[in-house]
GROMACS .gro file of C-alpha atoms in nm:
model
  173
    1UNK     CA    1  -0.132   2.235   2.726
    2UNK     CA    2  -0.462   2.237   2.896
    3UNK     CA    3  -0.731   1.996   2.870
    4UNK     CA    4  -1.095   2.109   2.810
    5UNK     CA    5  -1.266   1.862   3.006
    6UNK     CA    6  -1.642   1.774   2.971
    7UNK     CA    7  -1.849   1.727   3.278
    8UNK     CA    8  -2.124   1.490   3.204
    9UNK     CA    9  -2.336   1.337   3.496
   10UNK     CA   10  -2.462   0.936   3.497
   11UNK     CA   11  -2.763   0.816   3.634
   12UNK     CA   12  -2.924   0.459   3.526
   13UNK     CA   13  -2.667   0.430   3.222
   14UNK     CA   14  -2.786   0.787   3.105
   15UNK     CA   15  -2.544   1.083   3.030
   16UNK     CA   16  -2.697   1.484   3.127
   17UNK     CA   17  -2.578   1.796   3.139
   18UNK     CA   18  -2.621   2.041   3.365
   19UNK     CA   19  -2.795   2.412   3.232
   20UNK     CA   20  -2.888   2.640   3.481
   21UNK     CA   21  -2.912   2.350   3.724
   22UNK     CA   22  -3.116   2.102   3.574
   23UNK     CA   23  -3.046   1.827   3.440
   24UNK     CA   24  -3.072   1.785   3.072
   25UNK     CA   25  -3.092   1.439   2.920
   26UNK     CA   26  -2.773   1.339   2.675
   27UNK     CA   27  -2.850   1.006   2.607
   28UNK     CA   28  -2.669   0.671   2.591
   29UNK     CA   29  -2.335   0.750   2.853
   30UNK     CA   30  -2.146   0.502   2.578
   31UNK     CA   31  -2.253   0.686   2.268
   32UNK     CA   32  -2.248   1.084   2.484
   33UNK     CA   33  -1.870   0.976   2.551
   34UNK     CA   34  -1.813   0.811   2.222
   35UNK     CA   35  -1.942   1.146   2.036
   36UNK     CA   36  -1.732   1.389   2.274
   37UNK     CA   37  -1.421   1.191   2.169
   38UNK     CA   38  -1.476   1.224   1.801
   39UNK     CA   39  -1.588   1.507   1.784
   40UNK     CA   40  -1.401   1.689   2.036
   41UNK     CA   41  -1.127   1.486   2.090
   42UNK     CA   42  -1.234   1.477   2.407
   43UNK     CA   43  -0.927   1.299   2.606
   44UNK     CA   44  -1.027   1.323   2.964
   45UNK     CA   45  -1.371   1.247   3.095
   46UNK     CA   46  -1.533   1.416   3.429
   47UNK     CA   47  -1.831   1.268   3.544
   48UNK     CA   48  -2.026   1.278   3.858
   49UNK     CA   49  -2.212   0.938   3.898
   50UNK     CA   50  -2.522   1.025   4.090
   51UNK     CA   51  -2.607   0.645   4.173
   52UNK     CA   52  -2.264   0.600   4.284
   53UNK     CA   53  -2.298   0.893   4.523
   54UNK     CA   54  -2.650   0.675   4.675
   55UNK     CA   55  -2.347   0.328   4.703
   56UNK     CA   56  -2.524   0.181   4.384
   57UNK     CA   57  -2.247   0.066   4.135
   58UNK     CA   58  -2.464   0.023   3.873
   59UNK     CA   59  -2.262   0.204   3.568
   60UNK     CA   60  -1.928   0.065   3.657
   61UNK     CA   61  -1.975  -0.115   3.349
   62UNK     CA   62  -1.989   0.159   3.148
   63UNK     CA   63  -1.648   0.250   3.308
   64UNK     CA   64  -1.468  -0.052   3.233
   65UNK     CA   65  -1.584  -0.019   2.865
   66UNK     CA   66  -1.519   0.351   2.841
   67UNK     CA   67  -1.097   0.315   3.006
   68UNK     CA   68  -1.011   0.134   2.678
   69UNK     CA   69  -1.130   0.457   2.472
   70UNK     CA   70  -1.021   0.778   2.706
   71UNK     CA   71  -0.948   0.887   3.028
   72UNK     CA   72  -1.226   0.890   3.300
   73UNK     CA   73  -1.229   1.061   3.611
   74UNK     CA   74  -1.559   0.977   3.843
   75UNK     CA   75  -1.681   1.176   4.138
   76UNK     CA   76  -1.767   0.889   4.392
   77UNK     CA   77  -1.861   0.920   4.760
   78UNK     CA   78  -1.559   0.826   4.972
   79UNK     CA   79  -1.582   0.439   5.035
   80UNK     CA   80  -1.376   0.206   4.938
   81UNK     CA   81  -1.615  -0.022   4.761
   82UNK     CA   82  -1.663   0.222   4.555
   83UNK     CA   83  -1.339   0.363   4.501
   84UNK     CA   84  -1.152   0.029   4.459
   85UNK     CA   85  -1.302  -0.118   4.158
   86UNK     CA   86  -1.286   0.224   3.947
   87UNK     CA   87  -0.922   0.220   4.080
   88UNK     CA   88  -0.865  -0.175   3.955
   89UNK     CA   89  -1.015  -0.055   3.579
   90UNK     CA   90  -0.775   0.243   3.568
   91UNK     CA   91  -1.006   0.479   3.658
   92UNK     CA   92  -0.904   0.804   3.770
   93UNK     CA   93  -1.116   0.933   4.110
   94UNK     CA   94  -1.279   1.241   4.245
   95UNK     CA   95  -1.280   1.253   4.624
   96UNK     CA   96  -1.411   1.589   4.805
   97UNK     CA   97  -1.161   1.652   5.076
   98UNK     CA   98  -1.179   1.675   5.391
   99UNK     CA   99  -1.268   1.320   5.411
  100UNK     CA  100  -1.269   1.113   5.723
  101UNK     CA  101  -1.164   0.822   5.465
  102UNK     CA  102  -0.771   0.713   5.502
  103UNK     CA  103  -0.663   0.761   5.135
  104UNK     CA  104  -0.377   0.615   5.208
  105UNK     CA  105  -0.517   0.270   5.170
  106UNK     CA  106  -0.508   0.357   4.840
  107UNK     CA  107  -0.138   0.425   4.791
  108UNK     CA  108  -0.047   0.220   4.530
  109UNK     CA  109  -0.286   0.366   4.314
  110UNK     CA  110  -0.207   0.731   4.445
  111UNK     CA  111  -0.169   0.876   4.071
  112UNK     CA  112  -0.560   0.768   3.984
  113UNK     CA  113  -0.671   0.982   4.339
  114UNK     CA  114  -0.798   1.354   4.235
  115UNK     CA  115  -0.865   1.542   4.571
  116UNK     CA  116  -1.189   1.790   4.526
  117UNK     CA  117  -1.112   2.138   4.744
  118UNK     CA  118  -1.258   2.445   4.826
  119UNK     CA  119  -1.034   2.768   4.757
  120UNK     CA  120  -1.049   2.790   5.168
  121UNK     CA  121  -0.936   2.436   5.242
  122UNK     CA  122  -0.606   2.394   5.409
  123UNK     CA  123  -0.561   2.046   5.495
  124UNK     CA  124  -0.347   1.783   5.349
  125UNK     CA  125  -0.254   1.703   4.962
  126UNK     CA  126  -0.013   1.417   5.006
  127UNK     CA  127  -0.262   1.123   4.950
  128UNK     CA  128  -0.401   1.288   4.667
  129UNK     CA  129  -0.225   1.318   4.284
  130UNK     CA  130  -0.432   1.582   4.134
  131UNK     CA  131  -0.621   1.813   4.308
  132UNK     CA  132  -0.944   2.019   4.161
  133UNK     CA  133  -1.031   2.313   4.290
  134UNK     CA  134  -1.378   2.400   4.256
  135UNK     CA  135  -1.418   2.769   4.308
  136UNK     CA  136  -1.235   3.099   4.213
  137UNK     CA  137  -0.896   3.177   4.319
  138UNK     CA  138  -0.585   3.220   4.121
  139UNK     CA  139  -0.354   3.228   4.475
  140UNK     CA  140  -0.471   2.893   4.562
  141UNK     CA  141  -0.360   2.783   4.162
  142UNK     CA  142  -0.015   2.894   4.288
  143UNK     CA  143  -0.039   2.810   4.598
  144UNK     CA  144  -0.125   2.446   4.431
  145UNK     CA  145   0.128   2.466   4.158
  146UNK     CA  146   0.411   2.552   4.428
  147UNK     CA  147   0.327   2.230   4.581
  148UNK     CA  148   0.381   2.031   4.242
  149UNK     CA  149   0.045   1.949   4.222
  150UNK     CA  150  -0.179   1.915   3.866
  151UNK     CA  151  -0.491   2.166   3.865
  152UNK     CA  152  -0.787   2.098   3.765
  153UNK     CA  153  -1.058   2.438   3.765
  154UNK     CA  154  -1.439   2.514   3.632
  155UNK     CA  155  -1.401   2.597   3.281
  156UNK     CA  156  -1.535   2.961   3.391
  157UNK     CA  157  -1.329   3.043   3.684
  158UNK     CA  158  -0.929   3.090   3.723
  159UNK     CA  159  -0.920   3.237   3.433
  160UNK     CA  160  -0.592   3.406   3.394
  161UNK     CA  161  -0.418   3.100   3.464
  162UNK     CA  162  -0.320   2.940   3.148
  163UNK     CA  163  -0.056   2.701   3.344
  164UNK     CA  164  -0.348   2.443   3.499
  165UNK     CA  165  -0.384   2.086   3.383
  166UNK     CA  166  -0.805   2.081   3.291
  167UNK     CA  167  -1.051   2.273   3.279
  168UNK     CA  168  -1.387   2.103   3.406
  169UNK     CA  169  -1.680   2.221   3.226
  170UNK     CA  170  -2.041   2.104   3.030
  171UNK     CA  171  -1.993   1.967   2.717
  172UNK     CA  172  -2.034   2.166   2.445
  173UNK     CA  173  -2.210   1.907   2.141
   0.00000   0.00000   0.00000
């Protein structure tokens, strides 16, 4: 089974969307993720947090508040005082590799790390348990899937592979 994943981005407590690459306002990030679970039953949560990506942890209390009702996964830059706490709430993160960050600091937590690639990148998986590929190519899927690894994809792209763990996309509400 696939996941249809909703893509929501956070900025001062505020959910958006992105159309046509702007920005549109959502809301409340509580209430945007509260809605997508009941109505969508929306199970697994993608969301770029655009004052995380600046070092301001500023929503990491919605976080905490939204583990006890679904699965998150947050795009973070790759520092540890950032990563760490989402990690400590059971918080799933989104690191863009190639990083010059040692994941492997992180090892206990490995299953929570989701590895962002390019269809061209060919460096190492093993610190990482998912691994989302943002961009078309259904040999990389394989090439991912060969390697026992879960795949996440765009909503819009990969396509004829029914066999990947989420598809990533704006939420439809």
């Amino acid at each position: 089974m696939t996941l249809s994943t909703p893509r929501i981005y956070i900025q001062g407590k505020k959910a958006y969307r992105k159309d046509l690459g702007t920005l549109r306002p959502m809301g409340s990030a509580i209430k945007v993720a509260k809605k997508l679970r009941e109505r969508l039953g929306t199970e697994l949560l993608h969301i770029i947090d655009l004052d995380a990506m600046k070092g301001n942890k500023s929503n990491y209390d919605i976080y905490d508040h939204l583990t006890f009702i679904m699965y998150i996964q947050v795009e973070v830059r790759p520092d540890p005082r950032m990563i760490n706490p989402l990690l400590e709430m059971g918080a799933r993160v989104v690191i863009e590799l190639p990083t010059e960050l040692d994941l492997k600091q992180f090892a206990e937590k490995k299953r929570l790390l989701i590895g962002k690639i390019a269809p061209n990148y060919k460096g190492s998986l093993d610190d990482v348990f998912d691994v989302y590929l943002d961009g078309e190519s259904e040999p990389k899927v394989k090439e991912l899937q060969k390697k026992n690894k879960r795949v996440l994809v765009n909503k819009r792209q990969n396509a004829k592979n029914k066999k990947v763990f989420a598809r990533i996309g704006s939420p439809e509400i």
